[in-house]
PDB file of C-alpha atoms in Angstrom:
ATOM      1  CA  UNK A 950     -43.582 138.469  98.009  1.00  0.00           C
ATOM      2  CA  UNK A 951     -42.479 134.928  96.223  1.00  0.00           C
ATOM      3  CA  UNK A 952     -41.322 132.492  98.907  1.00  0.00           C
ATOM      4  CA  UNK A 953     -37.528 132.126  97.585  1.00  0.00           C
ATOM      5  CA  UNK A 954     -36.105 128.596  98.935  1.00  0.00           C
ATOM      6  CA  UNK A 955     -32.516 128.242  99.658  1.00  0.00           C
ATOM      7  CA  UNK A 956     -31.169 125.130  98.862  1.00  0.00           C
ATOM      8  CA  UNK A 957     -30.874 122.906 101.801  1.00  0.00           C
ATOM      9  CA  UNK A 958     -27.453 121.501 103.069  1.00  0.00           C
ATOM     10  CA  UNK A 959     -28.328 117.870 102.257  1.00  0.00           C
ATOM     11  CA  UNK A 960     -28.834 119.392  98.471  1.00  0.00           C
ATOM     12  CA  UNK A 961     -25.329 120.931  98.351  1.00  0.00           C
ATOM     13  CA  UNK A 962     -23.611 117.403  99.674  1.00  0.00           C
ATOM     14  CA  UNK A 963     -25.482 115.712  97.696  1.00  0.00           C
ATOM     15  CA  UNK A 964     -24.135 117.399  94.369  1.00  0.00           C
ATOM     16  CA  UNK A 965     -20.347 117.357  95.663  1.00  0.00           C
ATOM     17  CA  UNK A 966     -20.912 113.904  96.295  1.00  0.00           C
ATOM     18  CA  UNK A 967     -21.986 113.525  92.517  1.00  0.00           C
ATOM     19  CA  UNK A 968     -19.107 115.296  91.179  1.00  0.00           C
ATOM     20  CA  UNK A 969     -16.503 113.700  93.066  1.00  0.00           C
ATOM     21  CA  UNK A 970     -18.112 110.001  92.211  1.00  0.00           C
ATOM     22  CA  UNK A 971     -17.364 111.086  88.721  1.00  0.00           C
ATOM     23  CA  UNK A 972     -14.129 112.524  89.099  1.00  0.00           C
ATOM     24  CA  UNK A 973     -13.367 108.930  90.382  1.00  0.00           C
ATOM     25  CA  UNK A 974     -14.674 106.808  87.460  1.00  0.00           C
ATOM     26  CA  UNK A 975     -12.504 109.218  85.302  1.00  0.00           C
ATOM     27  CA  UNK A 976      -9.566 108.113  87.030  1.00  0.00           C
ATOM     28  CA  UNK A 977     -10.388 104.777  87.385  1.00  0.00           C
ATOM     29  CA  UNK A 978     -11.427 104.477  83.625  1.00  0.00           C
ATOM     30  CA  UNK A 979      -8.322 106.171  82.932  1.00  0.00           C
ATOM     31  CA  UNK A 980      -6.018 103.447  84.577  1.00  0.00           C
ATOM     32  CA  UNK A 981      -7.818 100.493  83.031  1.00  0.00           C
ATOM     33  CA  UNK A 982      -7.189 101.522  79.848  1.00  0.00           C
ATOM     34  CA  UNK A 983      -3.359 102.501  80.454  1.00  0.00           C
ATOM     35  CA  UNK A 984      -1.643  99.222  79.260  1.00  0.00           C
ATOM     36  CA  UNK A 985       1.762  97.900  80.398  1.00  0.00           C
ATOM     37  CA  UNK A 986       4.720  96.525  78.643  1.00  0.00           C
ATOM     38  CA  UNK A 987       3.672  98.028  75.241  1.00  0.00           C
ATOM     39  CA  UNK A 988       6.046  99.042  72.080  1.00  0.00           C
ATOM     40  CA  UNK A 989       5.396 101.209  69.357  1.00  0.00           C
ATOM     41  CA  UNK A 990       4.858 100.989  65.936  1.00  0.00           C
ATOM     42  CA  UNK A 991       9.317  99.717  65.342  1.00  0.00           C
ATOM     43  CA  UNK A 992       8.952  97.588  67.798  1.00  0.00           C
ATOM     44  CA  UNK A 993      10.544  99.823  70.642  1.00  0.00           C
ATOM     45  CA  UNK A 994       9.656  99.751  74.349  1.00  0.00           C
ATOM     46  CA  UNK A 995       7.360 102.664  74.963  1.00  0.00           C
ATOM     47  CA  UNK A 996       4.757 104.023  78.038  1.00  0.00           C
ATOM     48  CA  UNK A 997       4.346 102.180  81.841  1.00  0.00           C
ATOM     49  CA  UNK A 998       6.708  98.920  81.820  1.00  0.00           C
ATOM     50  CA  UNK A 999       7.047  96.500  84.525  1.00  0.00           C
ATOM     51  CA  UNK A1000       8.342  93.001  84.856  1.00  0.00           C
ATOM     52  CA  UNK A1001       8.526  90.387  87.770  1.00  0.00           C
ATOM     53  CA  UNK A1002      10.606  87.797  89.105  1.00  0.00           C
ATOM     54  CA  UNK A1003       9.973  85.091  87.386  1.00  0.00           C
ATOM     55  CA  UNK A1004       7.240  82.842  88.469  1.00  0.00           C
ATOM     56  CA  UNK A1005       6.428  85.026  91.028  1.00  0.00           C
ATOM     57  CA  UNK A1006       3.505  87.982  91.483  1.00  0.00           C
ATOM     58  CA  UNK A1007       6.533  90.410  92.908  1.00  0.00           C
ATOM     59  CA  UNK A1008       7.526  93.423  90.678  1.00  0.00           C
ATOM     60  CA  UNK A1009      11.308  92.944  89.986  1.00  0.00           C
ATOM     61  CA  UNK A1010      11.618  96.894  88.038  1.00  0.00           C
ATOM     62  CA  UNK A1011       9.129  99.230  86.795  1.00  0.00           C
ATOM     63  CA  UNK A1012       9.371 102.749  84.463  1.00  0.00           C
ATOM     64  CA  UNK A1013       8.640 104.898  81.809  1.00  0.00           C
ATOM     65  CA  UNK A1014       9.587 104.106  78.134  1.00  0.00           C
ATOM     66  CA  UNK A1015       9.627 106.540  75.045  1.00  0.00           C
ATOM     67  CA  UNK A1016      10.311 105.090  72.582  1.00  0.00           C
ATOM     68  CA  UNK A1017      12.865 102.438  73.567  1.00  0.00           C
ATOM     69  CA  UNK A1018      14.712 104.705  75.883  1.00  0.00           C
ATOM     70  CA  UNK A1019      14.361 104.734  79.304  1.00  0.00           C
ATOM     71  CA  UNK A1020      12.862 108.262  81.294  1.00  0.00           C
ATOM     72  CA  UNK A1021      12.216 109.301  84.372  1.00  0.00           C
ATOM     73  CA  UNK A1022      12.680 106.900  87.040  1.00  0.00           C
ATOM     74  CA  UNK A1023      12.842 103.573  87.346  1.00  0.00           C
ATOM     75  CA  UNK A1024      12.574 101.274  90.499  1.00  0.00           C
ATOM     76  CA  UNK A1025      14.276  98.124  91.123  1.00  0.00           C
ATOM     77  CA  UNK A1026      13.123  95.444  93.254  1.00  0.00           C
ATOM     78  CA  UNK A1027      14.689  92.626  95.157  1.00  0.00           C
ATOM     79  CA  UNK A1028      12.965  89.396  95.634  1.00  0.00           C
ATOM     80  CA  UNK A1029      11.507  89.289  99.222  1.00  0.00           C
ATOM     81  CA  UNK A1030      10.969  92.971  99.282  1.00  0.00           C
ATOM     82  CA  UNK A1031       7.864  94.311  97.786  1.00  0.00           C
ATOM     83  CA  UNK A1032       7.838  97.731  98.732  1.00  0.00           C
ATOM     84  CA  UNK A1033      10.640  99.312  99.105  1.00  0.00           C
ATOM     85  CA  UNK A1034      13.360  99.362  96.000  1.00  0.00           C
ATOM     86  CA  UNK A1035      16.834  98.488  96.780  1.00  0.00           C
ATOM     87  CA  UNK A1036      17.666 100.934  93.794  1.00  0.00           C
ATOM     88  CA  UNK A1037      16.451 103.840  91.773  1.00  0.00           C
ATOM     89  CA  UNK A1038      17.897 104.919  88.364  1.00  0.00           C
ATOM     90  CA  UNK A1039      16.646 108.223  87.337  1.00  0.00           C
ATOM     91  CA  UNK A1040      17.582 109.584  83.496  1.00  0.00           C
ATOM     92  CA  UNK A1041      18.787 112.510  82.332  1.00  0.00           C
ATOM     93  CA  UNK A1042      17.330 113.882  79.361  1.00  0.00           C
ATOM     94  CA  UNK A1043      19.761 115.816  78.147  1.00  0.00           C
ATOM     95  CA  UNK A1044      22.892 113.648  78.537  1.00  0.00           C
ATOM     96  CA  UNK A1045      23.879 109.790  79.027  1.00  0.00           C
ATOM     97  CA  UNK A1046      24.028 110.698  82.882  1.00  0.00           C
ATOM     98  CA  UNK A1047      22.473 108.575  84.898  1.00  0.00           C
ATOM     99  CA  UNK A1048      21.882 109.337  88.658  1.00  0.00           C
ATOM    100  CA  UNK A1049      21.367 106.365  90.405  1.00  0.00           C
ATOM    101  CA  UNK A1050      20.623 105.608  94.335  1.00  0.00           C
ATOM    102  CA  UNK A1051      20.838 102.451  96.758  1.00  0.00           C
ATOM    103  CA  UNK A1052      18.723 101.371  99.077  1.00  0.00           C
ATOM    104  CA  UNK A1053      18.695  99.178 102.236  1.00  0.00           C
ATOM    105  CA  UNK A1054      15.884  97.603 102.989  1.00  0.00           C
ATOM    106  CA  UNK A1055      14.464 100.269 105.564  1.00  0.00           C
ATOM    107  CA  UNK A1056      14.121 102.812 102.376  1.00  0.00           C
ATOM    108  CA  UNK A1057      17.588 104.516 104.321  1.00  0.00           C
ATOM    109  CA  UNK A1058      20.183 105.661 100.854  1.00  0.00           C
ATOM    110  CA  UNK A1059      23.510 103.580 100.961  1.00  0.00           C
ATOM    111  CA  UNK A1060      25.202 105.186  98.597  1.00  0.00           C
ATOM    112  CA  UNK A1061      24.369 107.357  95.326  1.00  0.00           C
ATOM    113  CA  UNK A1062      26.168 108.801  92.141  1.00  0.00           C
ATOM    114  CA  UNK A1063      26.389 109.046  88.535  1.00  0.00           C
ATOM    115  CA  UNK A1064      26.821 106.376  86.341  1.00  0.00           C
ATOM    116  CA  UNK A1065      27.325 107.021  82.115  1.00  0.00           C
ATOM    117  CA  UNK A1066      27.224 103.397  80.215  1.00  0.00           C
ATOM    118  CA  UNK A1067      26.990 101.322  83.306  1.00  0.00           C
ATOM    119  CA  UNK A1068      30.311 102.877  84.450  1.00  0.00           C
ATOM    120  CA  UNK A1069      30.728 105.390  87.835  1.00  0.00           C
ATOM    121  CA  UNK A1070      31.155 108.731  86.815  1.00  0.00           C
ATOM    122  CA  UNK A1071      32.112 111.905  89.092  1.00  0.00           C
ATOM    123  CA  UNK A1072      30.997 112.508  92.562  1.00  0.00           C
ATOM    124  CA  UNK A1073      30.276 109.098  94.672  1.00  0.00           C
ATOM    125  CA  UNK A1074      28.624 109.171  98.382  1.00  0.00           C
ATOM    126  CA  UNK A1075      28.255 106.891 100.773  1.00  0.00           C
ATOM    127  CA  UNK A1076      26.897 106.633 103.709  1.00  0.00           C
ATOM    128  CA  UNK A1077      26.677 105.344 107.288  1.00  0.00           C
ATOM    129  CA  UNK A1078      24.077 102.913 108.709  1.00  0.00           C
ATOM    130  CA  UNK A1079      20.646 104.473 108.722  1.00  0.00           C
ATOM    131  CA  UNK A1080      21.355 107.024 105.318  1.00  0.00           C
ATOM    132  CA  UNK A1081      21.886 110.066 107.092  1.00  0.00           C
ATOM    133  CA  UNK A1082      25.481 111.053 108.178  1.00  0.00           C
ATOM    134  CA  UNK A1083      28.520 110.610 105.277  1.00  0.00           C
ATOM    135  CA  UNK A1084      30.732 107.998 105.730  1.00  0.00           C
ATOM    136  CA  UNK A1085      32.566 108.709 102.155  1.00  0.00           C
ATOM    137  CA  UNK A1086      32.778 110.481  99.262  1.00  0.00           C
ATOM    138  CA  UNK A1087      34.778 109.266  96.290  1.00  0.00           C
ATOM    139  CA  UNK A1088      35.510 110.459  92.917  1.00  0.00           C
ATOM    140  CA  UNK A1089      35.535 108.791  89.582  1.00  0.00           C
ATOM    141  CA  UNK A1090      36.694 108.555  86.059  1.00  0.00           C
ATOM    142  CA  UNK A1091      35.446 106.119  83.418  1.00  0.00           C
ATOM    143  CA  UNK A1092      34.842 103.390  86.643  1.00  0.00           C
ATOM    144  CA  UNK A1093      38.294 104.151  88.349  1.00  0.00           C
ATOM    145  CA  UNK A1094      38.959 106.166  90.892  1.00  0.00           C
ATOM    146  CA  UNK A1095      39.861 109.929  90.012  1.00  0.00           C
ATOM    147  CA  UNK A1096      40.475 112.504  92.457  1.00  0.00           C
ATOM    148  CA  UNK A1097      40.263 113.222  95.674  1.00  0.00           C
ATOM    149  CA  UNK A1098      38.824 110.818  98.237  1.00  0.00           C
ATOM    150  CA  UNK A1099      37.529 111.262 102.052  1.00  0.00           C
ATOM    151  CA  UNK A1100      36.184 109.226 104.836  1.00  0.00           C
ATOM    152  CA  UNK A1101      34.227 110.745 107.163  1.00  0.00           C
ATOM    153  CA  UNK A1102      33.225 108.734 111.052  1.00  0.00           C
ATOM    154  CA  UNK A1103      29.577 109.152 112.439  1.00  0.00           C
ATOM    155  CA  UNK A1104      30.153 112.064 114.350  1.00  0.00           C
ATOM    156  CA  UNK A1105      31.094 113.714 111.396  1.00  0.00           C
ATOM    157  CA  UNK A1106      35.274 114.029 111.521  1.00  0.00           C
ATOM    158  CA  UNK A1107      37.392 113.572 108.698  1.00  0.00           C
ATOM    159  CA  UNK A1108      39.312 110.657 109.374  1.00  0.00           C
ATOM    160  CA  UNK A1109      40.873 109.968 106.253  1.00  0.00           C
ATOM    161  CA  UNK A1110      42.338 111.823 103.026  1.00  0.00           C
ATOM    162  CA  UNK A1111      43.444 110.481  99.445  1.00  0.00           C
ATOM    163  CA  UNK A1112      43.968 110.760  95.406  1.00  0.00           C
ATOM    164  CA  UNK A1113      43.489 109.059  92.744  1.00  0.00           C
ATOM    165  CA  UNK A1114      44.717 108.727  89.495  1.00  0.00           C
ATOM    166  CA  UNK A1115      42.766 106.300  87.300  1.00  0.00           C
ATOM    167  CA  UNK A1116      42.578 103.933  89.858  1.00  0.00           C
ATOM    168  CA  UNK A1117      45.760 104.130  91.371  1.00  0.00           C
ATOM    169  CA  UNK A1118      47.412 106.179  94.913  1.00  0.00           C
ATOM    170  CA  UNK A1119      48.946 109.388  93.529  1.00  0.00           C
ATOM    171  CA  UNK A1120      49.309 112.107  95.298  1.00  0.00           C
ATOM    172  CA  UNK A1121      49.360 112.607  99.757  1.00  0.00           C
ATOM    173  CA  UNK A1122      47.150 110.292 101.649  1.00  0.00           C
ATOM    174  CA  UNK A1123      46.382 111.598 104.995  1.00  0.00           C
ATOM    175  CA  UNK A1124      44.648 110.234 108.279  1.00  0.00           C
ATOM    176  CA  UNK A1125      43.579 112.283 110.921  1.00  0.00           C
ATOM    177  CA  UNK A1126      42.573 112.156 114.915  1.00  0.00           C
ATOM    178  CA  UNK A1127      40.102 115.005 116.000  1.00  0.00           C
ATOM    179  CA  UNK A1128      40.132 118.682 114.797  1.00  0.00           C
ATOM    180  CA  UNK A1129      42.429 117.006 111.628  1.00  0.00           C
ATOM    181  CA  UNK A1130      45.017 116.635 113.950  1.00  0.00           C
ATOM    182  CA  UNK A1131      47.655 114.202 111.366  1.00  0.00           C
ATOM    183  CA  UNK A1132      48.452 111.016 112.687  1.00  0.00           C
ATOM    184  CA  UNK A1133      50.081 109.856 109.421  1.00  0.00           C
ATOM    185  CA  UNK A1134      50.957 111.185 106.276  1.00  0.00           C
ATOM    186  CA  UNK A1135      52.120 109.514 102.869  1.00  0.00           C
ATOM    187  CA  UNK A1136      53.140 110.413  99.710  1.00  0.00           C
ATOM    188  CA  UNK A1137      52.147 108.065  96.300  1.00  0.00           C
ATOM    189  CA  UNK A1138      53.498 107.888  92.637  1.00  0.00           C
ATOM    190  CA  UNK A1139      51.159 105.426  90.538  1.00  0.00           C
ATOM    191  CA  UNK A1140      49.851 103.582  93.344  1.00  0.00           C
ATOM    192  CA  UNK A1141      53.206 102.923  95.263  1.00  0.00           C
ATOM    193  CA  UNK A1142      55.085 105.502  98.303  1.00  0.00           C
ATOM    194  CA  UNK A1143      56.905 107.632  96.447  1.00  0.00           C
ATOM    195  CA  UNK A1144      58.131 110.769  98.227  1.00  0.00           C
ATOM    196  CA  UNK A1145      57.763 112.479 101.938  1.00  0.00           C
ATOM    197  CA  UNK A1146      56.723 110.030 104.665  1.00  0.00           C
ATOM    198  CA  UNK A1147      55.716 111.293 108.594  1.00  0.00           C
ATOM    199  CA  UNK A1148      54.344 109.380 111.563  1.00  0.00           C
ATOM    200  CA  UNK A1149      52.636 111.083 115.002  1.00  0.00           C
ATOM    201  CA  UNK A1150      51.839 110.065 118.353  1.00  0.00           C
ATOM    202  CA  UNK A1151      48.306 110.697 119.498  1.00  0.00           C
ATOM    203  CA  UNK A1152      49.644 113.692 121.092  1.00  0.00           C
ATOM    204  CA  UNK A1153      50.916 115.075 117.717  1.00  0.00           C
ATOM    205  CA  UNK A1154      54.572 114.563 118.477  1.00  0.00           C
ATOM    206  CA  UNK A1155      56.192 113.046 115.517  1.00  0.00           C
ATOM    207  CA  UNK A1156      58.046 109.776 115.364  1.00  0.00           C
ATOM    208  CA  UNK A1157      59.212 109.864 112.462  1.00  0.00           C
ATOM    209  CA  UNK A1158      60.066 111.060 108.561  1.00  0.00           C
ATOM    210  CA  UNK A1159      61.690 109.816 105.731  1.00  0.00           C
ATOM    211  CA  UNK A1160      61.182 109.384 101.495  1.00  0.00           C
ATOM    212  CA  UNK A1161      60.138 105.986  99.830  1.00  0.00           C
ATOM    213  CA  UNK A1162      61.127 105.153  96.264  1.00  0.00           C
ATOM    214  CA  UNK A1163      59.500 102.548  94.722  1.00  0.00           C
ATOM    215  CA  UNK A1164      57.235 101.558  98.081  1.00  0.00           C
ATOM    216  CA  UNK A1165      61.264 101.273  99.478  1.00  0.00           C
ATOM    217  CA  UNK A1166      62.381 103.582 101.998  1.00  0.00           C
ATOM    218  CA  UNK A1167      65.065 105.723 100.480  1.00  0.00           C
ATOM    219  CA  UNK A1168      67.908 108.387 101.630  1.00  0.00           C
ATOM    220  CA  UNK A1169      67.874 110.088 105.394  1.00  0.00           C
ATOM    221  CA  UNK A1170      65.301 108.647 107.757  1.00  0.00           C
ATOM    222  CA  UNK A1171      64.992 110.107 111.033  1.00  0.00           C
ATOM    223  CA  UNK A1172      63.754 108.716 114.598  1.00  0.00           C
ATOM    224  CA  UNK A1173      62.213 110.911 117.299  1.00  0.00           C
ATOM    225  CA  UNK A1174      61.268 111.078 121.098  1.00  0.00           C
ATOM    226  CA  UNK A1175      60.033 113.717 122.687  1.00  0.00           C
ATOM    227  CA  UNK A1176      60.541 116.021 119.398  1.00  0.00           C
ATOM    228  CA  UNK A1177      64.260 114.956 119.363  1.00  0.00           C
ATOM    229  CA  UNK A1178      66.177 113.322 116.645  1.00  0.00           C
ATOM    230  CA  UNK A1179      67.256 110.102 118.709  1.00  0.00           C
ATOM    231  CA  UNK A1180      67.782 108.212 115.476  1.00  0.00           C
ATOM    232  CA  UNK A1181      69.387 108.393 112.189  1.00  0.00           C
ATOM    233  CA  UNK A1182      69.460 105.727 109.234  1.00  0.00           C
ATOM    234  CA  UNK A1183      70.587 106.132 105.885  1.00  0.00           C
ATOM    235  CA  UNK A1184      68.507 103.552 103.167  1.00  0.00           C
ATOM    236  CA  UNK A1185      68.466 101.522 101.463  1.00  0.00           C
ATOM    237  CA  UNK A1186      70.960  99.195 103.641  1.00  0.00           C
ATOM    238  CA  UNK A1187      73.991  97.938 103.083  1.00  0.00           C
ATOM    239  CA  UNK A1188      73.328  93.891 102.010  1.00  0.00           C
ATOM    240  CA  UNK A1189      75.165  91.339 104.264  1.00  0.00           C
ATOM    241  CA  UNK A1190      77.488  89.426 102.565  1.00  0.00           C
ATOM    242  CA  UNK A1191      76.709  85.818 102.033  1.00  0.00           C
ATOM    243  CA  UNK A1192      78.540  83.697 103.968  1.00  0.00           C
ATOM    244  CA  UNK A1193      80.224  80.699 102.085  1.00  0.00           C
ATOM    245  CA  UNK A1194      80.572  77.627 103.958  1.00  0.00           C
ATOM    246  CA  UNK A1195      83.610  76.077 103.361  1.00  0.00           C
ATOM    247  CA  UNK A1196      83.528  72.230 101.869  1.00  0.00           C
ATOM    248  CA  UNK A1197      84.697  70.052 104.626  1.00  0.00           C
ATOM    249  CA  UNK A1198      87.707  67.641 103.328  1.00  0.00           C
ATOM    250  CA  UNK A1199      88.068  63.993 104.415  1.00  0.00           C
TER     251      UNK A1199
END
C-alpha cells in the first residue's frame, strides 16, 4: 500500500499563520488609504473627520460625515484629556433629534438628553457623582422647562416634585421626607404662589395652610399645634396708618 503522509502540525500553523498575516496587511492597507477631513465633489464635509486643539497633537472632536451632515457619533474632547470624551453627540437619521451625553472625566454619564437645533428637547437626566443612581430628571420644551420635574437623593427617594410651563412654576411643587411623606406643598400660576399652600413637621403634623395670590398670602390662613387650629389670620393685613408728626411752632 502507498505510504499516505498526514500533514504535520507545524504544516497546519504554519498556513494559519499565513492567512492571518494577510488578513492583517488587508486591514492595515485598508486604514492607510482611508483619508481624514475630506469633502466631496460640492465641497461638503464627507467620510472620517477629526480636528485638534490648536497647536496641539490632542484630538479636540472626531465623526462621520455624509455629505456635509453629521452621522453616527461623534466624540468631543477636552484639552488635557485624551481618552476619554467629556461628550458624545449621536444623530438621528430620521429626524433633527439629537441624543447627546456628558461625561466626567472618569468616563461616569453626568447628564444626557435630546437636543433639536442646539436647543434641549424632552426628557433630561441627570445624575449623581459616579453616573449611576438619578439625581434628576427634567423635562423640556424648545430650551425651557416643560413638564414635570423630580429630584431624586442617592439612596434613591424622591425628594422633590415640580411643573413647568415654558420655563416658569405652574402647577404643585412638592418636597418630600422618606416613603413621600410631604413636608411642604405649594401651588404656582406663571412662576409665582398662586393657590393652596401647606407646611409639616417631620412627624407629618401640619403647621400650617393658607392661599397666595400674586406670591402674597391671601384670605384665611390657619396655625396649628398638635393638629389644632391655635391660630387664625385673615390677609392681606390691614396697613398702619402713617403717623404725621406734627410741625413744632416757635
Amino acid at each position: 500500500m502507498p505510504n499516505i503522509q498526514k500533514p504535520s502540525f507545524m504544516k497546519t500553523q504554519r498556513f494559519f499563520l499565513l492567512l492571518l498575516c494577510i488578513s492583517m496587511f488587508g486591514i492595515k492597507n485598508y486604514a492607510q488609504t482611508e483619508k481624514l477631513n475630506q469633502t466631496d465633489a460640492n465641497g461638503k464635509r464627507h467620510g472620517k473627520w477629526m480636528k485638534k486643539f490648536e497647536g496641539t497633537n490632542q484630538k479636540r472632536y472626531e465623526g462621520t460625515f455624509e455629505h456635509g451632515k453629521e452621522v453616527g457619533v461623534f466624540k468631543f474632547y477636552k484639552e488635557g484629556n485624551y481618552n476619554q470624551p467629556v461628550a458624545t453627540k449621536e444623530y438621528n437619521t430620521k429626524n433633527d433629534s439629537i441624543l447627546v451625553t456628558y461625561y466626567t472625566n472618569n468616563e461616569a454619564i453626568v447628564s444626557q438628553g435630546n437636543m433639536v437645533n442646539k436647543k434641549r428637547e424632552g426628557t433630561w437626566r441627570y445624575y449623581h457623582k459616579g453616573g449611576e443612581k438619578l439625581m434628576m430628571i427634567e423635562n423640556y420644551k424648545n430650551d425651557k422647562l416643560h413638564g414635570n420635574k423630580k429630584t431624586f437623593l442617592p439612596d434613591g427617594m424622591l425628594a422633590q416634585e415640580e411643573n413647568y410651563k415654558n420655563g416658569k412654576l405652574d402647577g404643585t411643587e412638592i418636597v418630600y421626607l422618606k416613603d413621600k411623606q410631604i413636608l411642604q406643598y405649594y401651588t404656582y400660576k406663571n412662576g409665582k404662589l398662586n393657590g393652596l399652600t401647606k407646611i409639616y413637621d417631620k412627624s407629618g403634623n401640619i403647621l400650617s395652610e393658607g392661599n397666595y395670590k400674586e406670591d402674597e398670602k391671601d384670605g384665611i390662613w390657619k396655625f396649628y399645634d398638635d393638629g389644632k387650629v391655635v391660630q387664625t389670620i385673615k390677609y392681606p393685613l390691614p396697613k398702619t396708618p402713617l403717623k404725621v408728626k406734627k410741625k413744632q411752632t416757635d
